[in-house]
Coordinates of C-alpha atoms in Angstrom, one line a residue:
M10 CA -3.8 9.5 -9.8
H11 CA -3.3 7.4 -12.2
Y12 CA -3.0 3.3 -11.7
G13 CA -0.7 1.3 -13.5
S14 CA -2.7 -2.5 -12.9
I15 CA -5.0 -4.0 -10.9
K16 CA -5.1 -7.3 -10.5
T17 CA -8.5 -8.9 -8.3
H18 CA -6.9 -12.0 -7.5
D19 CA -3.4 -11.4 -6.1
I20 CA -1.4 -14.0 -3.6
A21 CA 1.7 -13.0 -3.6
N22 CA 1.6 -9.4 -2.1
G23 CA -0.3 -10.2 1.9
P24 CA -2.8 -13.0 2.4
G25 CA -4.8 -15.2 1.1
V26 CA -6.5 -14.3 -2.3
R27 CA -6.2 -10.0 -2.4
V28 CA -7.0 -7.4 -5.0
S29 CA -4.0 -5.8 -5.3
L30 CA -3.7 -2.0 -7.5
F31 CA -0.8 -0.6 -8.1
V32 CA -0.8 3.1 -8.3
S33 CA 1.5 5.4 -10.2
G34 CA 4.3 7.5 -8.8
C35 CA 7.3 7.2 -7.3
R36 CA 10.7 8.7 -6.7
N37 CA 12.3 6.8 -4.6
A38 CA 14.1 5.2 -7.6
C39 CA 15.6 2.0 -6.3
K40 CA 17.7 0.1 -8.2
G41 CA 16.7 -3.4 -8.8
C42 CA 13.2 -1.7 -8.4
F43 CA 10.7 -4.0 -10.7
Q44 CA 7.6 -1.1 -11.9
E45 CA 9.8 1.5 -13.1
E46 CA 7.0 2.0 -15.7
T47 CA 5.4 3.3 -12.0
W48 CA 8.2 6.0 -11.3
D49 CA 5.8 8.0 -14.1
F50 CA 2.8 10.3 -12.4
N51 CA 1.2 9.3 -15.9
Y52 CA 1.3 6.2 -16.2
G53 CA -1.3 3.2 -16.9
S54 CA -4.7 4.8 -17.1
E55 CA -7.0 8.1 -14.7
Y56 CA -8.0 6.5 -11.2
T57 CA -12.5 7.0 -11.8
Q58 CA -14.8 6.6 -9.9
E59 CA -15.9 3.6 -11.6
T60 CA -11.7 2.6 -11.2
E61 CA -13.2 2.8 -7.7
N62 CA -16.0 1.2 -8.1
Q63 CA -14.5 -1.4 -10.1
I64 CA -12.0 -2.7 -6.5
L65 CA -15.0 -2.7 -4.6
S66 CA -16.4 -5.2 -6.4
A67 CA -13.6 -7.4 -7.2
L68 CA -12.9 -7.2 -3.0
S69 CA -17.0 -8.3 -2.3
P70 CA -16.2 -12.4 -2.4
S71 CA -16.5 -13.3 0.3
Y72 CA -12.8 -15.5 0.2
I73 CA -11.6 -11.9 -1.1
Q74 CA -8.5 -11.3 2.7
G75 CA -8.7 -7.3 1.2
I76 CA -6.9 -4.6 -0.3
T77 CA -3.2 -4.3 -1.2
L78 CA -2.1 -0.4 -2.4
L79 CA 1.3 -0.7 -3.9
G80 CA 3.7 1.3 -6.8
G81 CA 4.7 3.4 -7.6
E82 CA 4.6 4.9 -4.6
P83 CA 0.9 5.6 -3.0
F84 CA 2.7 7.7 0.1
E85 CA 3.7 10.4 -2.6
T86 CA 1.1 13.2 -1.4
E87 CA 0.4 13.4 -5.0
N88 CA -2.0 9.9 -5.0
Q89 CA -2.6 9.8 -1.0
T90 CA -6.5 11.8 -0.8
S91 CA -7.6 8.8 -3.7
L92 CA -5.8 6.2 -1.2
L93 CA -7.9 7.8 1.4
Q94 CA -11.8 7.8 -0.3
L95 CA -11.4 4.3 -1.6
V96 CA -9.8 2.6 2.1
K97 CA -12.2 5.0 3.9
R98 CA -15.5 3.7 1.4
I99 CA -13.3 0.1 2.2
R100 CA -14.1 0.6 5.7
Q101 CA -17.4 1.4 5.1
E102 CA -18.6 -1.3 3.0
L103 CA -16.8 -4.1 3.4
P104 CA -15.2 -3.9 7.3
S105 CA -13.7 -7.0 7.2
K106 CA -11.3 -6.9 4.9
N107 CA -7.9 -6.1 5.7
I108 CA -6.0 -3.0 3.6
W109 CA -1.9 -3.7 3.7
C110 CA 0.2 -0.8 1.6
Y111 CA 3.7 -0.8 0.7
T112 CA 5.7 2.4 0.6
G113 CA 9.2 2.6 0.0
C114 CA 8.9 5.5 3.1
T115 CA 9.8 4.4 6.8
L116 CA 7.1 5.3 9.1
E117 CA 9.4 7.5 11.1
N118 CA 10.4 10.1 8.5
E119 CA 9.3 10.1 5.2
L120 CA 5.4 9.2 7.0
S121 CA 6.1 11.6 9.6
I122 CA 5.4 15.4 10.6
G123 CA 8.4 17.2 8.3
G124 CA 8.7 14.2 6.0
R125 CA 9.0 14.0 2.1
C126 CA 5.5 11.8 1.4
Y127 CA 3.1 13.7 4.9
C128 CA 0.7 15.5 4.5
D129 CA -2.6 16.7 5.4
V130 CA -4.2 13.1 5.1
T131 CA -1.3 11.0 5.7
E132 CA -2.2 10.1 9.4
E133 CA -6.0 9.6 8.5
L134 CA -4.7 7.1 5.5
L135 CA -2.3 5.1 8.1
S136 CA -5.1 4.6 10.6
M137 CA -6.8 2.9 8.1
I138 CA -4.3 0.9 7.1
D139 CA -3.9 -3.0 8.6
V140 CA -0.5 -4.1 8.0
L141 CA 2.1 -1.2 6.6
V142 CA 5.5 -3.1 4.8
D143 CA 7.9 0.6 4.5
G144 CA 11.2 0.4 3.4
R145 CA 13.0 0.8 0.1
F146 CA 13.3 -2.7 -2.1
I147 CA 17.6 -2.1 -2.1
L148 CA 18.8 -5.1 -4.2
E149 CA 21.9 -5.5 -1.6
L150 CA 19.5 -6.5 0.7
A151 CA 17.5 -8.9 -1.7
D152 CA 16.6 -12.3 0.1
I153 CA 13.4 -14.1 -1.7
T154 CA 13.2 -16.3 1.0
L155 CA 11.5 -13.8 2.9
K156 CA 7.6 -13.4 3.0
F157 CA 5.4 -10.3 1.4
R158 CA 8.5 -7.7 1.6
G159 CA 11.8 -7.9 -1.1
S160 CA 14.7 -6.8 1.0
S161 CA 15.5 -7.1 4.8
N162 CA 15.4 -3.8 5.7
Q163 CA 12.1 -3.8 5.1
R164 CA 8.8 -4.2 8.3
L165 CA 5.9 -5.6 7.9
I166 CA 4.3 -3.4 10.0
D167 CA 0.8 -4.1 12.2
M168 CA 0.3 -0.2 12.1
K169 CA -3.5 -1.4 14.7
E170 CA -0.6 -2.4 17.0
T171 CA 1.9 0.4 16.7
K172 CA -1.4 2.9 17.6
K173 CA -1.4 1.9 21.2
K174 CA 1.5 0.8 21.6
G175 CA 3.2 3.8 20.8
T176 CA 6.0 1.9 19.6
V177 CA 5.8 -0.2 16.3
V178 CA 4.7 -3.3 16.2
L179 CA 5.7 -5.4 13.7
W180 CA 3.3 -7.9 12.4
K181 CA 2.7 -11.7 12.6
E182 CA 0.9 -13.9 11.1

């Protein structure tokens, strides 16, 4: 896996001060994407154990609320195994941190069995995410007044409640 950047003090992609990992690789090709360069799976730097250690170190201060995974597309099958390893480590070493993930996929379609981005680690990765922001960015539905999303079709899904209830439950701040 490659990544375009790591922001160690991000306040735009989830609540509080966060660390954000922008992974590389995306087949969604959303019109109006703010990071077209991350569509290339080889864009940026190679994700290594050193990268993971850097992320955990950046997450450790008490004022950092959590991590946000975005891109590119975190749920491209090429990215999921490395991200699963990262979130498992966060859950083990920094269990108080929350995990948000932005995806152009939808939970019921591309991330479900038989979906384009479903693979052998998808369910486990989804189970470790607190809030999933799903749905492609749609330029015609763009709305700068929306909190933590770019277009009105995108949903902020509370993954723990969704799993508990068996139906999509939207996140409430």
